[in-house]
mmCIF file of C-alpha atoms in Angstrom:
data_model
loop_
_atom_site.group_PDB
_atom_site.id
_atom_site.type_symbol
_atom_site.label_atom_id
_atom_site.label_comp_id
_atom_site.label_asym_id
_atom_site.label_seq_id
_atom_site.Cartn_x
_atom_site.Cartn_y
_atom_site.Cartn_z
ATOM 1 C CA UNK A 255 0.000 0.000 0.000
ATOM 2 C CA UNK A 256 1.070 3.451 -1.441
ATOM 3 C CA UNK A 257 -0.226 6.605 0.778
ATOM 4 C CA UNK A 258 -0.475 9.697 -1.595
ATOM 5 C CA UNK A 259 -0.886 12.620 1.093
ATOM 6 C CA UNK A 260 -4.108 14.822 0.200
ATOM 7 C CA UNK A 261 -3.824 17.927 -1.530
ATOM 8 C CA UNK A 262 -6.548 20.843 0.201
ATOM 9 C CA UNK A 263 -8.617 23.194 -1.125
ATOM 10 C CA UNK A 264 -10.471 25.353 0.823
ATOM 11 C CA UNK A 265 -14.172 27.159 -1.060
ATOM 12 C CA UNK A 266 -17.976 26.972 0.143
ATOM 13 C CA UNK A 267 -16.559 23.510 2.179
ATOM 14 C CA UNK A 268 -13.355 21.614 2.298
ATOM 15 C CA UNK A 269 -12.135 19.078 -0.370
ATOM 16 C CA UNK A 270 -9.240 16.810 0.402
ATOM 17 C CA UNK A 271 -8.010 14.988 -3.548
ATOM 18 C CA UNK A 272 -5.641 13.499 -4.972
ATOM 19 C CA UNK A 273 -4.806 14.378 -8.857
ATOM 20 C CA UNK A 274 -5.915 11.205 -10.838
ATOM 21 C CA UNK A 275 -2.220 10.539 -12.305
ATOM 22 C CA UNK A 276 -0.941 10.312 -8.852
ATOM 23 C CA UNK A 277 -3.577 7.275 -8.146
ATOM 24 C CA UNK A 278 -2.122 5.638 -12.021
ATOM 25 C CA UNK A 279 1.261 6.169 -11.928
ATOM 26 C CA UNK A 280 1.280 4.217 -8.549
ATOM 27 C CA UNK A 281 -1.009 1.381 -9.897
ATOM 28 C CA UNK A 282 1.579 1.276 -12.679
ATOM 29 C CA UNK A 283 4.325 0.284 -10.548
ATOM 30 C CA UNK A 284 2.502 -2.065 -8.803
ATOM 31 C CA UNK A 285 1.304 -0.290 -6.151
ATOM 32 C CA UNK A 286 -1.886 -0.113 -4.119
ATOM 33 C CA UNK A 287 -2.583 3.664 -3.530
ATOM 34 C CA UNK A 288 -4.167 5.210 -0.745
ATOM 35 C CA UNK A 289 -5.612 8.200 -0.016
ATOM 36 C CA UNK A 290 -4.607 9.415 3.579
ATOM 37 C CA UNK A 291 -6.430 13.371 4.244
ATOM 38 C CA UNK A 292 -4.781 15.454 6.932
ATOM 39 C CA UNK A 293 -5.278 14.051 10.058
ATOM 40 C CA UNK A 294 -4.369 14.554 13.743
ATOM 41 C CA UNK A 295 -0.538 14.185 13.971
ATOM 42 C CA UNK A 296 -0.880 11.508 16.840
ATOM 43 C CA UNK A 297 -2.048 9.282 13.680
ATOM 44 C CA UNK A 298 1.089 9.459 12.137
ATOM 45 C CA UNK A 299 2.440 5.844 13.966
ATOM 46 C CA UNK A 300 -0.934 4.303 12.823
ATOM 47 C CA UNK A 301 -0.407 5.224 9.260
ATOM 48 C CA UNK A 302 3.661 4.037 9.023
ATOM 49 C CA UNK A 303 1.890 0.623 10.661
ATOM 50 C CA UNK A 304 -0.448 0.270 6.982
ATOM 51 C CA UNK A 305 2.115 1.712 4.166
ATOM 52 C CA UNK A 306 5.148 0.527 2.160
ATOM 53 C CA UNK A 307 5.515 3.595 0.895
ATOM 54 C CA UNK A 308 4.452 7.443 0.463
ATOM 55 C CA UNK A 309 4.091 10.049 -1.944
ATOM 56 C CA UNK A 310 3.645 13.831 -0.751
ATOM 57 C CA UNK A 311 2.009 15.285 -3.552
ATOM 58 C CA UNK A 312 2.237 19.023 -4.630
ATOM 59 C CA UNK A 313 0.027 21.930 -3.498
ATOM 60 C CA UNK A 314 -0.064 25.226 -1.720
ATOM 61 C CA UNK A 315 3.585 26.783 -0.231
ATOM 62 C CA UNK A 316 4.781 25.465 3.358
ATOM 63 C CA UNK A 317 4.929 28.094 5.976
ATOM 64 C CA UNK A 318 8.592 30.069 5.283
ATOM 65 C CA UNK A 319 8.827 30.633 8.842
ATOM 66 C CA UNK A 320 9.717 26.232 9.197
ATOM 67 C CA UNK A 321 12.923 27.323 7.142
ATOM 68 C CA UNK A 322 13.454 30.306 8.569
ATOM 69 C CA UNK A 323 12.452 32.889 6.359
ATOM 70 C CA UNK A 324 9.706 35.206 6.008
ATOM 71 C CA UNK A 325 6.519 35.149 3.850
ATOM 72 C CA UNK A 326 6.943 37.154 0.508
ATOM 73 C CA UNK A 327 4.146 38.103 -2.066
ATOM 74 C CA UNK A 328 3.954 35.345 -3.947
ATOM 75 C CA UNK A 329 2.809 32.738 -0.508
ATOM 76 C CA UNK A 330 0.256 30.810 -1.206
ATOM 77 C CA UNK A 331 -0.439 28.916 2.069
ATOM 78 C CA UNK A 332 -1.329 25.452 2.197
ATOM 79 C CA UNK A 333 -3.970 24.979 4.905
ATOM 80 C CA UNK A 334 -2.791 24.813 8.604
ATOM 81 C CA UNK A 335 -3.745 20.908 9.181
ATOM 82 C CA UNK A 336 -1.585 19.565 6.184
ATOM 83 C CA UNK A 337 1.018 21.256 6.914
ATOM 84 C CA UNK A 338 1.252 19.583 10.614
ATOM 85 C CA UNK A 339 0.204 16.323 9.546
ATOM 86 C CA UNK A 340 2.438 16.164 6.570
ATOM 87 C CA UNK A 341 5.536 17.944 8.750
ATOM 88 C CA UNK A 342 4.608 14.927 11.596
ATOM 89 C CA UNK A 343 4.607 12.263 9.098
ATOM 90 C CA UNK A 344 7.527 13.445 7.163
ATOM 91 C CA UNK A 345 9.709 13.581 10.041
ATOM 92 C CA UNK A 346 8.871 10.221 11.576
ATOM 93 C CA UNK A 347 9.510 8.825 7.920
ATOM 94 C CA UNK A 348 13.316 10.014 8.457
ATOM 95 C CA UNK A 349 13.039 7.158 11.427
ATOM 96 C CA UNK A 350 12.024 4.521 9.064
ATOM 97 C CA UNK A 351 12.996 2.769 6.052
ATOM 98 C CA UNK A 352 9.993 3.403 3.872
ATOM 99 C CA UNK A 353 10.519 4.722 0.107
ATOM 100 C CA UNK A 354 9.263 8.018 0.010
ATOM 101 C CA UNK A 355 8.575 10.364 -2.833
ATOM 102 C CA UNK A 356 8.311 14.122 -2.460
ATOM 103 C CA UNK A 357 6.542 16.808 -5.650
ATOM 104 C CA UNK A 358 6.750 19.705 -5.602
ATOM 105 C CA UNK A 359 5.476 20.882 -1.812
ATOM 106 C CA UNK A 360 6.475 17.261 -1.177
ATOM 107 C CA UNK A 361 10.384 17.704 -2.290
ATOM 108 C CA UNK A 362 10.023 21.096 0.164
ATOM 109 C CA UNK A 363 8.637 19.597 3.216
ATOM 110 C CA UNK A 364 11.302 16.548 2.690
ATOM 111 C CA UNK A 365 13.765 19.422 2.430
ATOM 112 C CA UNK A 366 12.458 21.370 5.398
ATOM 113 C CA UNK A 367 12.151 18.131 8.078
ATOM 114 C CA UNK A 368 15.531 17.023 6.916
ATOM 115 C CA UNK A 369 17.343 20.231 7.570
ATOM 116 C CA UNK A 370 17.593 21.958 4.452
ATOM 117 C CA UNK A 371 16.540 25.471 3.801
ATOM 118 C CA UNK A 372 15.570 27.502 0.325
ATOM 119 C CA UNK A 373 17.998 27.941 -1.869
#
């Protein structure tokens, strides 16, 4: 089983999705994907427990503040619960020896909980 983290949007009511290439190019592989929405952080050892892998998939901009730097015109927050779910689950992963794939806001936060900072 493949979790593919849940991108956000935020309108009239709150959608949680996952683009549908995500879902094929995992079923390609071989792969059984899974759509995990943001959830309470204290999940995060429940959901290590069902996967052989993850996939943070792209979306809005991580806080610039978690890499020390400040907000600039172009931030585009992603809502307030992904980011602590994915940042929770992302840095148990670096405890673990799961594959994990990172696009786009994935490749940041895998950046940010590993001790990088923007370039």
């Amino acid at each position: 089983m493949i979790v593919l983290t849940s991108d956000v949007r935020v309108e009239k009511r709150v959608l949680h999705f996952v683009f549908e290439n995500y879902v094929a190019a995992v079923e390609r592989a071989g792969g059984l994907p899974l759509h995990v929405p943001p959830l309470d952080p204290a999940r995060v050892p429940q959901v290590l427990e069902i996967a052989h892998g993850f996939v943070f998939v792209g979306g809005e901009d991580l806080d610039p503040h978690l890499y020390g730097e400040e907000p600039d015109a172009h931030y585009d927050p992603a809502p307030a619960d992904r980011q602590a779910f994915d940042m929770a689950l992302g840095r148990a992963l670096l405890y673990t020896k799961h594959p994990v794939l990172g696009i786009c806001y994935g490749c940041q936060l895998l950046t940010i909980v590993s001790g990088g900072a923007r370039a």
